[in-house]
Amino acid sequence: MSQKPEVRTRIAPSPTGDPHIGTAYMLLFNYAFAKSQRGKVVLRIEDTDQARCTPESETAILKSLGWLGIQWDEGPDVGGPAGPYRQSERTDLYRSHCQILMDQGHAYRCFCTPEELAARRQERREQKQSTGYDGFCAELPSETVQANLDEAKPFVIRMRTPKSSECLLQDMLRGEIAIPWENVDDQVLLKSDGFPTYHLANVVDDHLMSITHIFRGEEWISSAPKHKLLYQYFGWQMPQLCHLPLLRNPDKSKLSKRKNPTSILYYRQAGFLPEALVNYLGLMGYTLPDEREMFTLQEMVETFDLKRIRLGGPIFDVQKLTWLNGRYIREKHSVDQLLARLTEWFLNDETWKKILPLIQPRAEKLTEILPRPAFFFADMVEYSPENLVPKSYKFQAETLPADLDQEPDPGLMTARLLRIVQWEMEKIRSWKAEALQQCFVNVAEKEGLKLRDVVKPFFLAISGSPTSTPLFESMAILGSDMTRRRIQHALDKLAETGHVISKKKEKALQEHYQKTYGPNI
Ligand code: GLU
């Protein structure tokens, strides 16, 4: 009698920024399904995009998912038999697999330069034709290929895709999905730097890691035909797919950090309990048989059934999460337990050892020690938005920045600075006081302002008080997630009092920013 293969699911985050709440959501469903089948969960880091991936982001992903208490069985931190679990350590595998496709005629070299591609795309756009790759290099005579190689012209490798009929996919929740092949591009598999694209690496790894089921976001449905074709070309069995609906903001748009915090670490710092967050994420797509709202991870695993997954776009509502979190605090903790949670959270010696050096030099009595750093342990801080705005901004000798055509309203000017700093902060790789100071010095210089004028609104935005602990050190201790959240909160408050950066102004500001500071991240 043949034995059913072990169920193996995986999550495959790309370490390109803050650990996203959507990653936690996917881990939860992959975990619940795998464990309900006595299977295993793999965590694989998809870090082949060298320009965007950082080790800091990988560390943050592992730390934040670890905090949630959903334990994967194999991964870069815990090891396992199918490693390495970091794609940057597996590049030889992708190249050798790409070679197999080349040898079998399923893939070809494409020598088109980005400029040529853009020009031809533009032409086709004008003729109202599809703007996918036009197959220019799909049938190059071998002499031309050889001549190009002899000239050492850079090339990528593309996969061949059918041009007619449709691809039929089976989704565990959605049933059959038909996607016309004409909508599917001859996807690049290997880039000119020899690194694979997501599609090749993802398929090769899912196969070599013996993944049997994939729960991932619905944004990947359009990639599935390419994956299916790759499985066919390699002669492998494709894992079963289950595309879950994306989390949404209360206004139904896709969850985005402009409207809701999306970093898992922010939720930790803002005082949410991991079990409440996991419970809430479970509610986002799943209902227990008795429809109760409070349940543990284990209870979700024990009752897990695909039939009870809902496909409607789940709304991630921080207010509801807060309500649920409150129930956990009140109903699931004795005072002693709550005290232990607070210590484990941030109220411990480690935090105080960071904060006290900022207070000690100015303190005269022990009673002064406690009130000032309260903002380190808060979620949002409160203040009147008009206090964010200095009376005027004094520009240095040179003219106003190009996006400002007149002496600007100080409220708008403040919003503008908050925005610029937000963008500049995205570029900070290592969140330390020196780097933050450098960020502000740079902005002051580029905007022709005194550093003093630039930092003023940030004092209030970060600490809720104009006379607080030193700004850069405070931001460093507070961490990037909470700092950014408070800056966004200040922008929201300014907008409420009429200092809105309109769409038109935002566009001009973007242009000014990119010209003066380089591209956004
Ligand atoms: N690396 C992809 C991501 O960042 C993985 C998508 C998938 O699950 O196939 O989400």
Coordinates of C-alpha atoms and ligand atoms in Angstrom, one line a residue:
M1 CA 0.0 0.0 0.0
S2 CA 1.5 3.3 -1.0
Q3 CA 2.0 5.8 1.8
K4 CA 0.8 9.4 1.4
P5 CA 3.7 11.8 1.3
E6 CA 4.3 13.9 4.4
V7 CA 2.5 17.2 4.1
R8 CA 5.0 20.1 3.9
T9 CA 4.1 23.7 3.6
R10 CA 6.3 26.8 3.6
I11 CA 6.5 30.5 3.8
A12 CA 9.0 32.3 1.6
P13 CA 9.4 35.9 2.7
S14 CA 11.7 38.3 0.9
P15 CA 13.8 40.3 3.4
T16 CA 13.2 43.7 1.8
G17 CA 11.8 45.8 4.6
D18 CA 9.9 45.5 7.8
P19 CA 8.5 42.1 8.7
H20 CA 5.0 42.4 7.3
I21 CA 1.8 41.4 9.1
G22 CA 0.8 39.6 5.8
T23 CA 3.8 37.3 6.3
A24 CA 2.5 36.4 9.8
Y25 CA -0.9 35.7 8.3
M26 CA 0.5 33.3 5.7
L27 CA 2.7 31.6 8.3
L28 CA -0.4 31.0 10.4
F29 CA -2.4 29.3 7.7
N30 CA 0.5 27.3 6.4
Y31 CA 1.2 26.2 10.0
A32 CA -2.4 25.4 10.8
F33 CA -2.8 23.3 7.7
A34 CA 0.5 21.5 8.0
K35 CA 0.0 20.7 11.7
S36 CA -3.6 19.6 11.2
Q37 CA -2.1 17.0 8.9
R38 CA 0.9 16.2 11.2
G39 CA 3.1 17.8 8.6
K40 CA 6.0 20.2 8.6
V41 CA 6.5 23.9 7.9
V42 CA 9.5 25.3 6.2
L43 CA 10.7 28.9 6.4
R44 CA 12.7 29.9 3.3
I45 CA 14.3 33.3 2.8
E46 CA 13.9 34.5 -0.8
D47 CA 16.8 36.9 -1.0
T48 CA 17.9 36.8 -4.6
D49 CA 17.1 40.5 -5.2
Q50 CA 20.5 41.7 -4.2
A51 CA 19.6 45.4 -4.4
R52 CA 16.7 45.2 -2.1
C53 CA 17.3 42.4 0.4
T54 CA 19.2 43.1 3.7
P55 CA 20.4 40.9 6.5
E56 CA 18.8 43.3 9.0
S57 CA 15.4 42.6 7.4
E58 CA 16.0 38.9 7.6
T59 CA 16.8 39.2 11.3
A60 CA 13.7 41.2 11.9
I61 CA 11.5 38.7 10.1
L62 CA 12.9 35.8 12.1
K63 CA 12.6 37.7 15.4
S64 CA 9.1 38.9 14.8
L65 CA 7.7 35.6 13.6
G66 CA 9.5 34.0 16.5
W67 CA 7.8 36.4 18.9
L68 CA 4.4 35.3 17.5
G69 CA 5.1 31.8 18.8
I70 CA 4.3 30.0 15.6
Q71 CA 7.3 27.6 15.3
W72 CA 8.5 26.5 11.9
D73 CA 10.3 23.1 11.6
E74 CA 13.0 24.0 9.1
G75 CA 14.6 27.3 8.3
P76 CA 17.9 29.2 8.1
D77 CA 17.9 29.6 11.9
V78 CA 16.9 26.0 12.9
G79 CA 18.4 24.1 10.0
G80 CA 16.9 21.0 8.5
P81 CA 17.5 18.3 5.9
A82 CA 16.5 20.4 2.9
G83 CA 18.8 23.3 3.4
P84 CA 20.3 25.7 2.9
Y85 CA 17.2 27.7 3.4
R86 CA 18.4 31.0 2.1
Q87 CA 18.2 31.4 -1.7
S88 CA 21.4 33.4 -1.9
E89 CA 23.2 30.2 -0.8
R90 CA 21.6 28.1 -3.5
T91 CA 22.4 30.1 -6.7
D92 CA 24.3 27.2 -8.3
L93 CA 21.2 25.1 -8.1
Y94 CA 19.2 27.7 -10.1
R95 CA 21.8 28.0 -12.7
S96 CA 22.1 24.3 -13.3
H97 CA 18.3 24.0 -13.5
C98 CA 18.2 26.8 -15.9
Q99 CA 20.7 25.0 -18.0
I100 CA 18.4 21.9 -18.1
L101 CA 15.7 24.1 -19.6
M102 CA 18.1 25.6 -22.1
D103 CA 19.3 22.2 -23.2
Q104 CA 15.7 21.1 -23.7
G105 CA 14.8 24.2 -25.7
H106 CA 12.3 25.5 -23.0
A107 CA 14.4 28.6 -22.4
Y108 CA 16.4 30.9 -24.5
R109 CA 18.9 33.8 -24.2
C110 CA 17.6 37.3 -24.7
F111 CA 20.0 40.0 -25.6
C112 CA 17.6 42.9 -25.7
T113 CA 18.8 45.9 -23.7
P114 CA 16.5 47.7 -21.3
E115 CA 16.4 50.7 -23.7
E116 CA 15.4 48.5 -26.7
L117 CA 12.7 46.8 -24.6
A118 CA 11.4 50.2 -23.4
A119 CA 11.3 51.6 -27.0
R120 CA 9.5 48.6 -28.4
R121 CA 7.1 48.6 -25.5
Q122 CA 6.3 52.2 -26.1
E123 CA 5.6 51.5 -29.8
R124 CA 3.3 48.7 -29.0
R125 CA 1.5 50.8 -26.4
E126 CA 0.9 53.4 -29.1
Q127 CA -0.5 50.7 -31.3
K128 CA -2.7 49.5 -28.4
Q129 CA -1.0 46.1 -28.4
S130 CA 0.0 44.1 -25.4
T131 CA 3.1 45.4 -23.7
G132 CA 4.6 42.0 -22.6
Y133 CA 7.8 40.8 -24.1
D134 CA 7.5 40.5 -27.9
G135 CA 9.6 37.4 -28.4
F136 CA 12.3 39.3 -30.3
C137 CA 15.0 36.8 -29.2
A138 CA 12.9 33.7 -29.0
E139 CA 14.0 32.4 -32.4
L140 CA 17.4 34.0 -33.0
P141 CA 19.5 32.0 -35.4
S142 CA 22.4 30.2 -33.7
E143 CA 25.0 32.3 -35.6
T144 CA 23.5 35.5 -34.2
V145 CA 23.5 34.0 -30.7
Q146 CA 27.1 33.0 -31.1
A147 CA 28.1 36.4 -32.5
N148 CA 26.4 38.1 -29.5
L149 CA 28.2 35.8 -27.1
D150 CA 31.5 36.5 -28.8
E151 CA 30.9 40.2 -28.4
A152 CA 30.2 39.5 -24.7
K153 CA 26.8 41.1 -24.9
P154 CA 24.9 40.7 -21.6
F155 CA 21.9 38.5 -21.7
V156 CA 19.0 37.2 -19.6
I157 CA 17.4 33.8 -19.9
R158 CA 13.7 33.6 -20.7
M159 CA 11.3 30.7 -20.6
R160 CA 9.1 29.9 -23.6
T161 CA 5.4 30.2 -22.9
P162 CA 2.5 29.1 -25.2
K163 CA 0.9 31.9 -27.1
S164 CA -2.6 30.5 -27.5
S165 CA -5.3 28.7 -25.4
E166 CA -5.4 28.9 -21.6
C167 CA -3.7 27.6 -18.6
L168 CA -6.0 25.8 -16.2
L169 CA -5.0 25.9 -12.5
Q170 CA -6.5 24.1 -9.6
D171 CA -6.8 26.1 -6.4
M172 CA -7.7 24.3 -3.2
L173 CA -10.2 27.1 -2.3
R174 CA -11.1 28.6 -5.6
G175 CA -11.4 25.5 -7.7
E176 CA -10.4 25.8 -11.4
I177 CA -8.9 29.1 -12.5
A178 CA -8.3 29.7 -16.3
I179 CA -5.7 32.2 -17.4
P180 CA -5.2 32.9 -21.1
W181 CA -1.6 32.2 -22.1
E182 CA -1.5 35.4 -24.1
N183 CA -1.5 37.2 -20.7
V184 CA 1.6 35.3 -19.7
D185 CA 5.0 36.7 -20.6
D186 CA 8.1 34.9 -21.6
Q187 CA 9.3 35.4 -18.1
V188 CA 13.0 36.1 -17.3
L189 CA 14.3 33.2 -15.3
L190 CA 17.9 34.2 -14.9
K191 CA 19.0 37.8 -14.8
S192 CA 22.1 39.1 -16.5
D193 CA 24.0 39.0 -13.2
G194 CA 23.4 35.3 -13.1
F195 CA 20.9 35.6 -10.3
P196 CA 17.5 33.9 -10.7
T197 CA 14.2 35.7 -10.6
Y198 CA 11.6 34.8 -8.1
H199 CA 9.8 32.3 -10.4
L200 CA 12.7 30.0 -11.2
A201 CA 14.1 30.0 -7.6
N202 CA 10.7 29.5 -6.1
V203 CA 9.8 26.5 -8.2
V204 CA 13.2 24.8 -8.0
D205 CA 13.1 25.2 -4.2
D206 CA 9.6 24.2 -3.6
H207 CA 10.4 21.0 -5.5
L208 CA 13.8 20.3 -3.9
M209 CA 12.3 21.0 -0.4
S210 CA 9.5 18.6 -1.2
I211 CA 6.7 21.1 -0.6
T212 CA 3.3 19.6 -1.0
H213 CA 1.0 22.5 -0.3
I214 CA 1.4 26.3 -0.7
F215 CA -0.8 28.8 1.1
R216 CA 0.1 32.3 -0.2
G217 CA -1.5 35.6 -1.1
E218 CA -3.9 36.0 -4.0
E219 CA -1.5 38.4 -5.6
W220 CA 0.5 35.4 -6.8
I221 CA -2.3 33.8 -8.8
S222 CA -1.1 35.5 -12.0
S223 CA 2.4 33.9 -11.5
A224 CA 1.0 30.4 -11.1
P225 CA 0.8 29.6 -14.9
K226 CA 4.5 30.3 -15.2
H227 CA 5.1 28.0 -12.3
K228 CA 2.9 25.3 -13.6
L229 CA 4.7 25.4 -16.9
L230 CA 8.1 25.1 -15.2
Y231 CA 6.9 22.1 -13.2
Q232 CA 5.8 20.6 -16.5
Y233 CA 9.2 21.4 -18.2
F234 CA 11.1 19.8 -15.4
G235 CA 8.7 16.8 -15.2
W236 CA 7.9 17.5 -11.6
Q237 CA 4.6 17.3 -9.7
M238 CA 3.3 20.7 -8.7
P239 CA 2.4 21.3 -5.1
Q240 CA -1.3 22.1 -4.4
L241 CA -2.0 25.8 -4.3
C242 CA -4.2 27.7 -2.0
H243 CA -4.4 31.5 -2.6
L244 CA -5.7 33.3 0.4
P245 CA -7.4 36.7 0.2
L246 CA -5.2 39.7 1.0
L247 CA -5.7 41.6 4.2
R248 CA -7.3 45.0 3.7
N249 CA -7.5 48.4 5.4
P250 CA -10.9 49.3 6.8
D251 CA -11.6 51.2 3.6
K252 CA -11.1 47.9 1.7
S253 CA -7.9 49.0 0.0
K254 CA -4.9 46.6 0.2
L255 CA -3.3 46.8 3.7
S256 CA -0.7 49.5 3.4
K257 CA 1.5 51.2 5.9
R258 CA 0.2 54.6 5.0
K259 CA -3.2 53.6 6.5
N260 CA -2.4 51.0 9.1
P261 CA 0.9 49.9 10.7
T262 CA 2.0 46.8 8.8
S263 CA 5.2 45.9 10.6
I264 CA 4.8 43.0 13.1
L265 CA 7.4 44.6 15.4
Y266 CA 5.2 47.7 15.7
Y267 CA 2.4 45.6 17.2
R268 CA 4.8 44.1 19.7
Q269 CA 6.0 47.5 20.7
A270 CA 2.5 49.0 20.8
G271 CA 1.5 46.6 23.5
F272 CA -0.2 43.8 21.7
L273 CA 0.1 40.3 22.9
P274 CA 1.3 37.7 20.4
E275 CA -1.4 35.3 21.1
A276 CA -4.0 38.0 20.6
L277 CA -2.5 39.0 17.3
V278 CA -2.3 35.3 16.2
N279 CA -6.0 34.9 17.2
Y280 CA -7.0 38.0 15.3
L281 CA -5.1 36.9 12.2
G282 CA -6.9 33.6 12.5
L283 CA -10.2 35.4 12.5
M284 CA -9.2 37.1 9.3
G285 CA -10.1 34.1 7.2
Y286 CA -11.1 31.3 9.5
T287 CA -14.1 30.4 11.7
L288 CA -14.0 27.7 14.4
P289 CA -16.9 25.2 14.3
D290 CA -18.6 26.9 17.3
E291 CA -17.8 30.4 15.8
R292 CA -16.1 31.6 19.0
E293 CA -13.9 34.6 18.7
M294 CA -11.2 33.8 21.2
F295 CA -9.1 30.8 20.3
T296 CA -5.6 29.5 20.7
L297 CA -3.2 28.5 17.9
Q298 CA -3.6 24.9 19.1
E299 CA -7.4 25.1 18.9
M300 CA -7.1 26.5 15.3
V301 CA -4.9 23.5 14.4
E302 CA -7.1 21.0 16.0
T303 CA -10.3 22.2 14.2
F304 CA -8.6 23.3 10.9
D305 CA -10.7 22.5 7.9
L306 CA -10.3 24.2 4.5
K307 CA -14.1 24.3 4.3
R308 CA -14.1 26.9 7.0
I309 CA -11.8 29.3 5.2
R310 CA -13.6 32.4 3.9
L311 CA -12.6 34.0 0.6
G312 CA -14.0 37.5 1.2
G313 CA -11.3 40.3 1.6
P314 CA -10.6 40.3 5.4
I315 CA -10.5 43.7 7.0
F316 CA -7.6 44.2 9.4
D317 CA -9.1 46.6 11.9
V318 CA -6.7 47.8 14.6
Q319 CA -9.6 48.8 16.8
K320 CA -11.0 45.3 16.8
L321 CA -7.6 43.9 17.4
T322 CA -7.3 46.3 20.4
W323 CA -10.6 45.1 21.7
L324 CA -9.5 41.4 21.5
N325 CA -6.1 42.2 23.0
G326 CA -7.9 43.8 26.0
R327 CA -9.9 40.6 26.5
Y328 CA -6.6 38.7 26.7
I329 CA -5.1 41.1 29.2
R330 CA -8.2 41.1 31.4
E331 CA -9.4 37.6 31.1
K332 CA -6.3 35.5 30.6
H333 CA -3.9 37.0 33.1
S334 CA -3.5 37.2 36.9
V335 CA -1.7 40.2 38.2
D336 CA 1.4 38.2 38.6
Q337 CA 1.2 36.9 35.0
L338 CA 0.6 40.4 33.8
L339 CA 3.6 41.7 35.6
A340 CA 5.7 38.9 34.0
R341 CA 4.3 39.9 30.6
L342 CA 5.3 43.6 31.1
T343 CA 8.8 42.6 32.1
E344 CA 9.2 40.3 29.1
W345 CA 7.8 43.1 26.9
F346 CA 10.0 46.2 27.6
L347 CA 9.7 47.1 31.2
N348 CA 13.0 45.6 32.2
D349 CA 16.6 46.4 33.1
E350 CA 17.7 46.2 29.5
T351 CA 15.4 49.0 28.5
W352 CA 16.2 51.1 31.5
K353 CA 19.9 50.8 30.9
K354 CA 19.4 52.4 27.5
I355 CA 17.1 55.1 28.8
L356 CA 18.7 56.2 32.0
P357 CA 21.9 57.6 30.4
L358 CA 19.7 60.1 28.6
I359 CA 18.0 61.3 31.8
Q360 CA 20.7 61.1 34.4
P361 CA 22.7 64.1 33.2
R362 CA 19.7 66.4 33.7
A363 CA 18.1 64.9 36.8
E364 CA 18.1 66.4 40.3
K365 CA 15.6 64.2 42.1
L366 CA 14.6 60.5 41.6
T367 CA 11.0 61.7 41.1
E368 CA 12.1 63.3 37.8
I369 CA 13.2 60.0 36.4
L370 CA 9.8 58.4 35.7
P371 CA 7.6 60.9 33.9
R372 CA 9.9 61.9 31.1
P373 CA 10.5 58.5 29.5
A374 CA 6.9 57.5 29.6
F375 CA 6.8 58.0 25.9
F376 CA 9.1 55.0 25.4
F377 CA 6.4 52.8 26.7
A378 CA 3.5 54.3 24.9
D379 CA 1.8 53.6 21.6
M380 CA 0.8 57.1 20.2
V381 CA 1.7 60.2 22.2
E382 CA -0.8 63.1 22.5
Y383 CA -0.2 66.8 21.8
S384 CA -2.0 69.6 20.0
P385 CA -1.1 69.5 16.3
E386 CA -0.6 73.3 16.2
N387 CA 2.4 72.9 18.5
L388 CA 4.1 70.9 15.8
V389 CA 4.3 74.0 13.6
P390 CA 7.1 76.5 14.2
K391 CA 6.1 80.2 13.7
S392 CA 8.2 80.4 10.6
Y393 CA 10.9 78.7 8.7
K394 CA 14.0 80.7 8.0
F395 CA 15.6 79.6 4.8
Q396 CA 19.3 80.1 4.3
A397 CA 20.6 82.5 1.7
E398 CA 19.7 80.4 -1.4
T399 CA 16.2 80.3 -2.8
L400 CA 13.3 78.1 -1.7
P401 CA 13.3 74.5 -2.7
A402 CA 12.0 74.1 -6.3
D403 CA 8.6 72.6 -5.3
L404 CA 7.8 75.6 -3.2
D405 CA 6.8 78.6 -5.4
Q406 CA 6.3 81.1 -2.5
E407 CA 7.1 81.5 1.2
P408 CA 5.4 78.4 2.4
D409 CA 2.7 78.1 5.1
P410 CA 4.6 76.8 8.1
G411 CA 2.1 74.0 8.7
L412 CA 2.5 72.7 5.2
M413 CA 6.3 73.2 5.5
T414 CA 6.2 71.0 8.6
A415 CA 4.2 68.3 6.8
R416 CA 6.7 68.5 3.9
L417 CA 9.7 68.0 6.2
L418 CA 8.0 65.1 8.0
R419 CA 7.4 63.5 4.6
I420 CA 11.0 64.0 3.4
V421 CA 12.4 62.6 6.6
Q422 CA 10.0 59.6 6.3
W423 CA 11.5 58.9 2.9
E424 CA 15.1 59.5 4.0
M425 CA 14.5 57.1 7.0
E426 CA 13.6 54.3 4.6
K427 CA 17.2 54.5 3.5
I428 CA 18.7 54.0 6.9
R429 CA 20.2 50.5 7.1
S430 CA 21.3 50.5 10.7
W431 CA 19.0 52.3 13.0
K432 CA 21.5 54.1 15.3
A433 CA 21.6 57.6 16.7
E434 CA 24.6 58.6 14.5
A435 CA 22.7 57.5 11.3
L436 CA 19.6 59.4 12.4
Q437 CA 21.6 62.5 13.1
Q438 CA 23.2 62.2 9.7
C439 CA 19.7 61.9 8.2
F440 CA 18.5 65.2 9.8
V441 CA 21.8 67.1 9.0
N442 CA 21.4 66.1 5.4
V443 CA 17.8 67.2 5.2
A444 CA 18.6 70.5 6.9
E445 CA 21.4 71.1 4.4
K446 CA 19.5 70.1 1.3
E447 CA 16.5 72.2 2.4
G448 CA 18.6 75.3 3.3
L449 CA 17.3 75.2 6.9
K450 CA 18.9 75.2 10.3
L451 CA 19.1 71.8 11.9
R452 CA 17.2 73.3 14.9
D453 CA 14.2 74.2 12.7
V454 CA 14.1 70.8 11.2
V455 CA 14.2 68.8 14.4
K456 CA 11.7 70.9 16.3
P457 CA 8.5 69.2 15.2
F458 CA 10.1 65.8 15.6
F459 CA 10.6 66.3 19.3
L460 CA 6.9 66.7 19.8
A461 CA 5.9 64.0 17.3
I462 CA 8.2 61.4 19.0
S463 CA 7.9 62.2 22.7
G464 CA 4.8 64.4 23.0
S465 CA 6.8 67.0 24.7
P466 CA 9.1 69.8 23.3
T467 CA 11.6 69.3 26.1
S468 CA 12.4 65.7 26.1
T469 CA 15.3 63.3 26.0
P470 CA 17.8 63.9 23.1
L471 CA 16.0 63.2 19.9
F472 CA 18.3 61.0 17.9
E473 CA 19.1 58.7 20.9
S474 CA 15.4 58.5 21.7
M475 CA 14.5 57.5 18.2
A476 CA 17.3 54.9 18.2
I477 CA 15.9 53.4 21.4
L478 CA 12.3 53.7 20.3
G479 CA 13.2 51.7 17.1
S480 CA 12.3 52.3 13.5
D481 CA 8.8 51.0 13.5
M482 CA 7.5 53.1 16.4
T483 CA 9.4 56.2 15.2
R484 CA 7.9 56.0 11.8
R485 CA 4.5 55.3 13.1
R486 CA 4.7 58.5 15.3
I487 CA 5.9 60.5 12.3
Q488 CA 2.9 59.3 10.3
H489 CA 0.7 60.1 13.2
A490 CA 2.0 63.7 13.2
L491 CA 1.3 63.9 9.5
D492 CA -2.2 62.6 10.1
K493 CA -2.7 65.2 12.8
L494 CA -1.5 68.0 10.6
A495 CA -3.8 66.9 7.9
E496 CA -6.8 67.0 10.3
T497 CA -6.0 70.6 11.0
G498 CA -5.9 71.5 7.3
H499 CA -2.2 71.1 6.5
V500 CA -2.7 68.5 3.9
I501 CA -0.1 67.7 1.2
S502 CA -2.5 67.7 -1.8
K503 CA -1.9 65.2 -4.6
K504 CA -0.4 68.0 -6.8
K505 CA 1.9 69.1 -4.0
E506 CA 2.9 65.5 -3.2
K507 CA 3.9 65.1 -6.9
A508 CA 6.0 68.2 -6.9
L509 CA 7.6 67.2 -3.6
Q510 CA 8.4 63.7 -5.0
E511 CA 10.1 65.4 -8.0
H512 CA 12.0 67.7 -5.7
Y513 CA 12.9 64.8 -3.5
Q514 CA 14.2 62.6 -6.2
K515 CA 16.2 65.3 -7.8
T516 CA 17.8 66.4 -4.6
Y517 CA 18.1 63.2 -2.6
G518 CA 18.1 60.4 -5.2
P519 CA 15.4 57.9 -5.9
N520 CA 12.9 56.7 -3.2
I521 CA 13.4 53.2 -1.8
Ligands
GLU1 N1 9.1 35.7 -1.9 C1 7.7 35.8 -2.2 C2 7.2 36.8 -1.2 O1 7.9 37.7 -0.9 C3 7.0 34.4 -2.0 C4 5.7 34.3 -2.6 C5 5.3 32.8 -2.6 O2 4.8 32.4 -1.5 O3 5.4 32.1 -3.6 O4 6.0 36.9 -0.8

